[in-house]
Amino acid sequence: MTDQLSQAELVRQSLKRRYRKEWRFRTYGILAIGVAILALVILFTDIISKGYTGFLKTTVTLEVPLDPELMYLDDPTDPEQIRMADFVAPLQQALLNELPTAEKGDRRELGRLMNSYAANQLRDQLQANPDWLGTTRTMTFLANTDVEVYVKHKDDEAYSIKLSDQQQRWVDELVDRGVVESSFNDVFFSSGDSRDPSNAGIAGAIVGSLLTMLVTLCLSFPIGVAAAIYLEEFAPQNRWTDFIEVNINNLAAVPSIIFGLLGLAVFINLFGMPRSVPMVGGLVLTLMTLPTIIISSRASIKSVPPSIREAAEGIGASKMQVVLHHVLPLALPGMLTGSIIGMAQALGETAPLLLIGMVAFIVDVPGGFFESATVMPVQIFLWAGSPELAFIERASAAIMVLLAFLISMNALAIWLRKRLERRW
Amino acid sequence: MIKLKTAFASVAVAGAMAAVSTPTLARDTINIVGSSTVYPFATVVAERFGRNTDFPTPKLESTGSGGGLKLFCQGIGTQHPDITNASRRMKPSEFKNCQSNGVKDIVEVKIGSDGIVIASSKKAENLDISLKHLFLALAKEVPNKAGDKLIANPYKNWSEVDSSLPNKPIVVMGPPPTSGTRDAFVELAMEGGCGEIAMIDSMEKKAKEQVCHSIREDGAFIEAGENDNLIVQKLNSDTSAYGIFGYSFLEENSGTLQAAVVEGKEPTIENISSDAYPVARSLWFYVKKAHVGVVPGIAEYVAEFTSESTWGNNGYLVDVGLIPLERNARMQAAKNATSMKTMTGEELM
């Protein structure tokens, strides 16, 4: 009797301790989540606070006098004359007209407010519209990167302003008059890389990423699914298939740079394919994503209940009919989810592409699978390493674009799973 | 189910086609590889070239000087690069490698100089240091007080090295051994400094090189990765630290950073181009003559690079931090480049 009482007493005494233990355990869990969320918040605030200005461009809108004498040009269709013509002078003159305080001797200093490729833009537009010669046109140009940095970050100590005091006063005046304006940065989404931050865009990298991903998807999805079906449904259970299975699982954990080395050795050195092209990039990333797709496809085939197979076999379906008509459609949502996650992983990959030459300065937007290209994470890497401070905001803006792509791919995977998945 | 099957079939066919059709294309874009130090200059030239001519913009890969020369010397043919940039001169062994792979005619172009600076935040005390003291502060092993044997670097504070230096702990961030900047720093600064120490100077060549080239690993020297921007950011937040990187990064951040005076010379454009500033090196590029005329635009690219408006005193490369050659040397280099004068191998000896 006394023994039993002390038993109950013991339990009561330990109760407090056990509650405390549970409370501690839950607190640890909450703390862990808190740390994770904090890290995420820090990451996002850092990227967004640094990068949102990357989505703004600074433009200069001028009344440009297309005076033949100023440009030493009387026939814009003559390539020889175009080459010898002076396209900077009209821009300087236009700025001089806007700024009553500036004097003729300031032309050179004024010209520095214009983008380094403003003269090229003027030349191209004049070549396209020869009849503009002799008229005065309202044209919009990108501002010089130094002007852009000044307009955006004049109060930010991290940026060094490279304009002289005189130039700063001019820019302030031009901003007041609405000549210098900030607007949405469409250049960022429509042009390729540039060494001048104000002209740099992510279009080349986006197209490069899409081309590379297309190759990866077209190869890794059918190969992965076919391999998974064979291994799961048809392959005999023996030492060979065990060996293959272990190897596939191992491959999923191999560092991605190894696949880059393999790609360099096989596709470029052995098959003689060109460097830096989306085709080779796609092949390398295919190798990298295949294990992920095979493993997830096998898991989703496994999760199809045996009763479905047995029912199909029961009414006389052949093995192939069972697989193609019943197992595959039911396993497809899981396979798609796995593939999309594998593709998202491949989209963010840089290391293997380094070795096959896709980490390169490429200005022209690629037009096919065999044209030089980079991908988005590589572009971010290249900009983050550039000496120009204005590239930092571009890099952060590009990170946001990449994150948007990744989030929408993952959202698609979740949506597909929610919509197509069946529970038994 | 038919739909599913056709969908599958079309994906599989597309995949197979993409895998099989690998045409060997004649290349019309110039391929350039090489030094990450020359990269910021060469990219500007390449982009201008692309915008101002009808040729496509050349493709540039930053592979490092050694990696670039290796790719360059692999052979003749469009799968190999046309031009390689280098932040040091080609080595005789590399020239031999090129020759044995059939890359016989190489045009060498010296484009200018780059200084390596030891910078700190403007809020910090600036260093005024000699190469000898720099070596003593950063070497792995230094002579002991008596000067008769080598000991592990005992200096914790700059002032322990020499009383003229600030009384602050030695914290220097610099590039890792894979970087060309590190090679140049070791060769120019560390080697220059250790040559002034009689005890090390009298050692035999191999052992001397070993001592001169070793940077301390006890935490005073921090390897900050290839990304010079990272060092710049860290210097802004940590005013007790110093950073080692190329002159162009100093110029870009002149608002917040200052550079150490080395051997009494400030790293200015004048001092670097006249070789008065001791930690400066020359930049080069090499052209494969056999590709001129095969890949369109190579001669025009070289002409663009070597024109006065590009690399001259008022050229656009100066705006991005290149330190130009002196005018006579520049004129001679431009003449040799445009006439495609090839190397004999003698000049490297």
CSV table of N, CA, C and O in Angstrom, one decimal, chain A residues 116-117 120 123 157 160 162 193-196 199 218-219 221-222 225 273 275-276 279 324-325 328-329 332 357 359-364 370 372 382 384-389 392, chain B residues 1 4-5 8 11-12 14-15 18-19 21-23 25 39-40 43-44 47-48 51-52 56-62 71 227 229 233 248-249 251-256 319-320:
chain,number,residue,atom,x,y,z
A,116,SER,N,27.8,57.0,-72.0
A,116,SER,CA,29.0,56.8,-72.9
A,116,SER,C,28.5,56.3,-74.2
A,116,SER,O,29.3,56.3,-75.2
A,117,TYR,N,27.3,55.8,-74.3
A,117,TYR,CA,26.8,55.3,-75.6
A,117,TYR,C,25.7,56.2,-76.2
A,117,TYR,O,25.0,55.8,-77.1
A,120,ASN,N,26.3,56.9,-79.8
A,120,ASN,CA,26.0,55.8,-80.6
A,120,ASN,C,24.5,55.7,-80.9
A,120,ASN,O,24.1,55.4,-82.0
A,123,ARG,N,23.6,58.3,-83.4
A,123,ARG,CA,24.1,57.9,-84.7
A,123,ARG,C,23.1,56.8,-85.3
A,123,ARG,O,22.6,57.0,-86.5
A,157,GLU,N,26.5,57.4,-47.9
A,157,GLU,CA,28.0,57.5,-47.8
A,157,GLU,C,28.7,56.4,-48.4
A,157,GLU,O,29.9,56.5,-48.7
A,160,SER,N,30.7,56.7,-53.7
A,160,SER,CA,31.5,58.0,-53.9
A,160,SER,C,31.0,58.7,-55.1
A,160,SER,O,30.8,58.1,-56.2
A,162,LYS,N,31.3,61.0,-58.2
A,162,LYS,CA,32.5,61.3,-59.0
A,162,LYS,C,32.3,62.6,-59.8
A,162,LYS,O,33.1,62.9,-60.6
A,193,ASP,N,24.5,42.2,-71.1
A,193,ASP,CA,25.5,42.7,-70.2
A,193,ASP,C,26.2,44.0,-70.8
A,193,ASP,O,26.3,44.1,-72.0
A,194,SER,N,26.7,44.8,-69.9
A,194,SER,CA,27.5,45.9,-70.4
A,194,SER,C,28.5,46.2,-69.3
A,194,SER,O,28.3,45.9,-68.1
A,195,ARG,N,29.7,46.9,-69.7
A,195,ARG,CA,30.6,47.3,-68.6
A,195,ARG,C,30.2,48.6,-68.0
A,195,ARG,O,30.8,49.0,-67.1
A,196,ASP,N,29.2,49.2,-68.6
A,196,ASP,CA,28.7,50.5,-68.1
A,196,ASP,C,27.4,50.2,-67.4
A,196,ASP,O,26.5,49.8,-68.0
A,199,ASN,N,23.9,50.9,-68.8
A,199,ASN,CA,23.5,50.2,-70.0
A,199,ASN,C,23.3,48.7,-69.7
A,199,ASN,O,22.9,48.0,-70.6
A,218,CYS,N,14.3,19.0,-71.7
A,218,CYS,CA,14.0,18.0,-72.8
A,218,CYS,C,14.8,16.7,-72.6
A,218,CYS,O,14.4,15.7,-73.1
A,219,LEU,N,15.9,16.8,-72.0
A,219,LEU,CA,16.7,15.6,-71.8
A,219,LEU,C,16.5,14.9,-70.5
A,219,LEU,O,16.3,13.7,-70.5
A,221,PHE,N,14.0,15.1,-68.2
A,221,PHE,CA,12.7,14.5,-67.9
A,221,PHE,C,12.4,13.2,-68.5
A,221,PHE,O,12.2,12.2,-67.8
A,222,PRO,N,12.5,13.1,-69.9
A,222,PRO,CA,12.3,11.8,-70.5
A,222,PRO,C,13.3,10.7,-70.0
A,222,PRO,O,12.8,9.6,-69.7
A,225,VAL,N,12.5,9.8,-66.3
A,225,VAL,CA,11.2,9.1,-66.1
A,225,VAL,C,11.4,7.6,-66.6
A,225,VAL,O,11.0,6.7,-66.0
A,273,MET,N,32.5,20.2,-78.9
A,273,MET,CA,31.5,21.2,-78.9
A,273,MET,C,32.0,22.5,-78.4
A,273,MET,O,33.0,22.5,-77.7
A,275,ARG,N,32.8,26.1,-76.5
A,275,ARG,CA,32.6,26.6,-75.1
A,275,ARG,C,31.5,27.6,-75.0
A,275,ARG,O,31.0,28.2,-76.0
A,276,SER,N,31.1,27.8,-73.8
A,276,SER,CA,30.1,28.9,-73.4
A,276,SER,C,28.8,28.8,-74.1
A,276,SER,O,28.1,29.8,-74.1
A,279,MET,N,23.8,24.8,-75.1
A,279,MET,CA,23.7,23.4,-75.4
A,279,MET,C,24.5,22.6,-74.4
A,279,MET,O,24.0,21.7,-73.7
A,324,LEU,N,1.7,2.1,-68.6
A,324,LEU,CA,1.4,3.3,-69.3
A,324,LEU,C,0.0,3.8,-69.0
A,324,LEU,O,-0.2,5.0,-69.0
A,325,HIS,N,-1.0,2.9,-68.8
A,325,HIS,CA,-2.4,3.4,-68.6
A,325,HIS,C,-2.7,3.7,-67.2
A,325,HIS,O,-3.6,4.5,-66.9
A,328,LEU,N,1.7,5.2,-64.6
A,328,LEU,CA,2.3,6.5,-65.0
A,328,LEU,C,1.4,7.7,-64.8
A,328,LEU,O,1.8,8.7,-64.1
A,329,PRO,N,0.1,7.7,-65.2
A,329,PRO,CA,-0.7,8.8,-65.0
A,329,PRO,C,-0.9,9.2,-63.5
A,329,PRO,O,-0.9,10.3,-63.1
A,332,LEU,N,2.5,10.7,-62.3
A,332,LEU,CA,3.0,11.8,-63.0
A,332,LEU,C,3.1,13.1,-62.1
A,332,LEU,O,4.1,13.8,-62.2
A,357,GLY,N,32.9,27.4,-69.5
A,357,GLY,CA,33.1,28.7,-70.2
A,357,GLY,C,31.8,29.6,-70.2
A,357,GLY,O,31.8,30.5,-71.0
A,359,VAL,N,30.8,31.3,-67.7
A,359,VAL,CA,31.1,32.5,-66.9
A,359,VAL,C,31.9,33.5,-67.7
A,359,VAL,O,33.2,33.4,-67.7
A,360,ALA,N,31.3,34.3,-68.5
A,360,ALA,CA,32.0,35.1,-69.5
A,360,ALA,C,31.2,36.4,-69.7
A,360,ALA,O,30.1,36.5,-69.3
A,361,PHE,N,31.9,37.4,-70.2
A,361,PHE,CA,31.3,38.7,-70.6
A,361,PHE,C,30.7,38.6,-71.9
A,361,PHE,O,31.4,38.5,-72.9
A,362,ILE,N,29.4,38.5,-72.0
A,362,ILE,CA,28.7,38.4,-73.3
A,362,ILE,C,27.7,39.5,-73.4
A,362,ILE,O,26.8,39.6,-72.6
A,363,VAL,N,27.8,40.3,-74.4
A,363,VAL,CA,27.0,41.5,-74.6
A,363,VAL,C,25.7,41.1,-75.4
A,363,VAL,O,24.6,41.5,-75.0
A,364,ASP,N,25.9,40.4,-76.5
A,364,ASP,CA,24.8,40.1,-77.4
A,364,ASP,C,23.8,39.1,-76.8
A,364,ASP,O,24.3,38.1,-76.2
A,370,PHE,N,23.5,27.3,-79.8
A,370,PHE,CA,25.0,27.2,-80.1
A,370,PHE,C,25.6,28.6,-80.1
A,370,PHE,O,26.6,28.8,-80.8
A,372,SER,N,27.1,31.9,-77.8
A,372,SER,CA,27.6,32.1,-76.5
A,372,SER,C,26.5,32.7,-75.5
A,372,SER,O,25.8,33.6,-75.9
A,382,LEU,N,29.1,37.8,-61.7
A,382,LEU,CA,30.0,38.8,-62.5
A,382,LEU,C,29.8,40.2,-62.0
A,382,LEU,O,30.8,40.9,-61.8
A,384,ALA,N,28.6,41.2,-59.1
A,384,ALA,CA,29.0,41.4,-57.7
A,384,ALA,C,30.5,41.6,-57.6
A,384,ALA,O,31.0,42.2,-56.6
A,385,GLY,N,31.3,41.1,-58.6
A,385,GLY,CA,32.7,41.2,-58.6
A,385,GLY,C,33.3,42.4,-59.3
A,385,GLY,O,34.5,42.6,-59.4
A,386,SER,N,32.4,43.3,-59.9
A,386,SER,CA,32.8,44.4,-60.7
A,386,SER,C,33.2,45.6,-59.8
A,386,SER,O,32.6,45.8,-58.7
A,387,PRO,N,34.2,46.3,-60.2
A,387,PRO,CA,34.6,47.5,-59.3
A,387,PRO,C,33.6,48.6,-59.3
A,387,PRO,O,33.5,49.3,-58.3
A,388,GLU,N,32.8,48.7,-60.3
A,388,GLU,CA,31.8,49.9,-60.3
A,388,GLU,C,30.7,49.7,-59.2
A,388,GLU,O,30.1,48.6,-59.2
A,389,LEU,N,30.6,50.7,-58.4
A,389,LEU,CA,29.6,50.5,-57.3
A,389,LEU,C,28.2,50.4,-57.8
A,389,LEU,O,27.3,49.7,-57.2
A,392,ILE,N,26.5,47.0,-57.9
A,392,ILE,CA,26.0,46.3,-56.7
A,392,ILE,C,24.5,46.3,-56.7
A,392,ILE,O,23.8,45.3,-56.4
B,1,MET,N,-5.5,8.8,-72.9
B,1,MET,CA,-4.1,8.2,-72.8
B,1,MET,C,-3.3,8.5,-74.0
B,1,MET,O,-2.1,8.7,-73.9
B,4,LEU,N,-1.4,11.7,-73.6
B,4,LEU,CA,-0.2,11.6,-72.8
B,4,LEU,C,0.9,11.0,-73.5
B,4,LEU,O,2.1,11.4,-73.5
B,5,LYS,N,0.6,10.0,-74.3
B,5,LYS,CA,1.6,9.3,-75.1
B,5,LYS,C,2.3,10.2,-76.1
B,5,LYS,O,3.5,10.3,-76.2
B,8,PHE,N,4.5,12.6,-74.4
B,8,PHE,CA,5.8,12.0,-74.0
B,8,PHE,C,6.7,11.8,-75.2
B,8,PHE,O,7.9,12.2,-75.2
B,11,VAL,N,8.2,15.1,-76.4
B,11,VAL,CA,9.3,15.6,-75.5
B,11,VAL,C,10.6,14.7,-75.7
B,11,VAL,O,11.7,15.2,-75.9
B,12,ALA,N,10.4,13.4,-75.9
B,12,ALA,CA,11.5,12.5,-76.1
B,12,ALA,C,12.2,12.8,-77.4
B,12,ALA,O,13.4,12.9,-77.5
B,14,ALA,N,12.1,15.6,-79.1
B,14,ALA,CA,12.8,16.9,-79.0
B,14,ALA,C,14.1,16.8,-78.3
B,14,ALA,O,15.2,17.3,-78.7
B,15,GLY,N,14.1,16.0,-77.2
B,15,GLY,CA,15.3,15.8,-76.4
B,15,GLY,C,16.4,15.1,-77.2
B,15,GLY,O,17.5,15.5,-77.3
B,18,ALA,N,17.8,17.4,-79.8
B,18,ALA,CA,18.8,18.4,-79.2
B,18,ALA,C,20.1,17.7,-78.9
B,18,ALA,O,21.1,18.3,-79.0
B,19,ALA,N,20.0,16.4,-78.6
B,19,ALA,CA,21.3,15.7,-78.2
B,19,ALA,C,22.1,15.4,-79.4
B,19,ALA,O,23.3,15.4,-79.4
B,21,SER,N,21.9,16.6,-82.8
B,21,SER,CA,22.4,17.6,-83.8
B,21,SER,C,23.4,18.6,-83.1
B,21,SER,O,23.1,19.5,-82.5
B,22,THR,N,24.7,18.3,-83.3
B,22,THR,CA,25.7,19.2,-82.8
B,22,THR,C,26.6,19.6,-84.0
B,22,THR,O,27.6,19.0,-84.2
B,23,PRO,N,26.1,20.6,-84.7
B,23,PRO,CA,26.9,21.1,-85.8
B,23,PRO,C,28.2,21.7,-85.4
B,23,PRO,O,28.3,22.3,-84.3
B,25,LEU,N,30.2,24.6,-85.9
B,25,LEU,CA,30.0,25.9,-86.5
B,25,LEU,C,31.3,26.6,-86.7
B,25,LEU,O,32.2,26.6,-85.9
B,39,TYR,N,40.6,41.8,-67.4
B,39,TYR,CA,39.2,41.7,-67.7
B,39,TYR,C,38.4,43.0,-67.7
B,39,TYR,O,37.7,43.3,-68.7
B,40,PRO,N,38.5,43.8,-66.6
B,40,PRO,CA,37.7,45.0,-66.7
B,40,PRO,C,38.1,46.0,-67.8
B,40,PRO,O,37.2,46.8,-68.3
B,43,THR,N,37.0,44.1,-71.4
B,43,THR,CA,35.5,44.1,-71.6
B,43,THR,C,35.1,45.5,-72.1
B,43,THR,O,34.2,45.5,-73.0
B,44,VAL,N,35.6,46.5,-71.6
B,44,VAL,CA,35.2,47.9,-72.1
B,44,VAL,C,35.6,48.0,-73.6
B,44,VAL,O,34.7,48.5,-74.4
B,47,GLU,N,33.2,45.8,-75.7
B,47,GLU,CA,31.9,46.3,-75.9
B,47,GLU,C,31.8,47.5,-76.8
B,47,GLU,O,31.0,47.6,-77.7
B,48,ARG,N,32.8,48.4,-76.7
B,48,ARG,CA,32.9,49.6,-77.7
B,48,ARG,C,33.1,49.0,-79.1
B,48,ARG,O,32.4,49.5,-80.0
B,51,ARG,N,29.9,47.8,-80.4
B,51,ARG,CA,28.9,48.8,-80.7
B,51,ARG,C,29.2,49.7,-81.9
B,51,ARG,O,28.4,50.2,-82.6
B,52,ASN,N,30.5,49.8,-82.1
B,52,ASN,CA,31.0,50.8,-83.1
B,52,ASN,C,31.3,50.1,-84.5
B,52,ASN,O,31.6,50.8,-85.4
B,56,PRO,N,30.4,41.2,-84.3
B,56,PRO,CA,29.7,40.9,-83.1
B,56,PRO,C,30.7,41.2,-81.9
B,56,PRO,O,31.9,41.3,-82.1
B,57,THR,N,30.1,41.5,-80.7
B,57,THR,CA,30.9,41.8,-79.6
B,57,THR,C,31.7,40.5,-79.1
B,57,THR,O,31.1,39.5,-79.0
B,58,PRO,N,33.0,40.7,-79.0
B,58,PRO,CA,33.8,39.5,-78.6
B,58,PRO,C,33.4,39.0,-77.2
B,58,PRO,O,32.8,39.7,-76.4
B,59,LYS,N,33.6,37.7,-77.1
B,59,LYS,CA,33.2,37.0,-75.8
B,59,LYS,C,34.5,36.9,-74.9
B,59,LYS,O,35.5,36.5,-75.4
B,60,LEU,N,34.3,37.3,-73.6
B,60,LEU,CA,35.5,37.3,-72.7
B,60,LEU,C,35.2,36.4,-71.6
B,60,LEU,O,34.2,36.5,-70.9
B,61,GLU,N,36.2,35.6,-71.3
B,61,GLU,CA,36.1,34.7,-70.1
B,61,GLU,C,37.3,35.1,-69.2
B,61,GLU,O,38.4,35.3,-69.7
B,62,SER,N,37.0,35.2,-67.9
B,62,SER,CA,38.0,35.5,-67.0
B,62,SER,C,38.5,34.2,-66.4
B,62,SER,O,37.9,33.6,-65.5
B,71,LEU,N,44.8,27.6,-72.1
B,71,LEU,CA,43.8,27.4,-73.2
B,71,LEU,C,44.3,27.9,-74.5
B,71,LEU,O,44.1,27.3,-75.6
B,227,ASN,N,37.1,38.1,-54.7
B,227,ASN,CA,36.2,39.2,-54.9
B,227,ASN,C,36.8,40.4,-54.2
B,227,ASN,O,36.7,40.5,-53.0
B,229,ASN,N,35.6,43.4,-54.2
B,229,ASN,CA,34.6,44.2,-53.6
B,229,ASN,C,34.3,43.8,-52.2
B,229,ASN,O,34.0,44.7,-51.4
B,233,GLN,N,34.3,46.3,-49.0
B,233,GLN,CA,33.2,46.4,-48.0
B,233,GLN,C,33.7,46.2,-46.6
B,233,GLN,O,33.3,46.9,-45.7
B,248,SER,N,42.4,49.9,-59.7
B,248,SER,CA,41.1,50.3,-60.2
B,248,SER,C,40.0,50.3,-59.1
B,248,SER,O,39.1,51.1,-59.1
B,249,PHE,N,40.2,49.4,-58.2
B,249,PHE,CA,39.2,49.3,-57.1
B,249,PHE,C,39.4,50.5,-56.1
B,249,PHE,O,38.4,51.0,-55.6
B,251,GLU,N,40.5,53.5,-57.1
B,251,GLU,CA,40.0,54.7,-57.7
B,251,GLU,C,38.4,54.7,-57.7
B,251,GLU,O,37.9,55.8,-57.4
B,252,GLU,N,37.8,53.6,-57.8
B,252,GLU,CA,36.3,53.5,-57.8
B,252,GLU,C,35.8,53.9,-56.4
B,252,GLU,O,34.7,54.4,-56.2
B,253,ASN,N,36.6,53.6,-55.4
B,253,ASN,CA,36.2,53.8,-54.0
B,253,ASN,C,37.0,55.0,-53.3
B,253,ASN,O,37.1,55.0,-52.1
B,254,SER,N,37.5,55.9,-54.1
B,254,SER,CA,38.3,56.9,-53.6
B,254,SER,C,37.6,57.8,-52.5
B,254,SER,O,38.2,58.5,-51.7
B,255,GLY,N,36.3,57.8,-52.5
B,255,GLY,CA,35.5,58.5,-51.6
B,255,GLY,C,35.7,58.0,-50.1
B,255,GLY,O,35.7,58.8,-49.2
B,256,THR,N,35.9,56.7,-50.0
B,256,THR,CA,35.9,56.1,-48.6
B,256,THR,C,37.3,55.5,-48.3
B,256,THR,O,37.5,55.3,-47.1
B,319,ASP,N,39.8,56.0,-67.7
B,319,ASP,CA,38.6,56.3,-66.9
B,319,ASP,C,38.3,55.1,-66.0
B,319,ASP,O,37.6,55.2,-65.0
B,320,VAL,N,38.6,53.9,-66.5
B,320,VAL,CA,38.3,52.7,-65.7
B,320,VAL,C,39.5,52.2,-64.9
B,320,VAL,O,39.5,51.1,-64.3
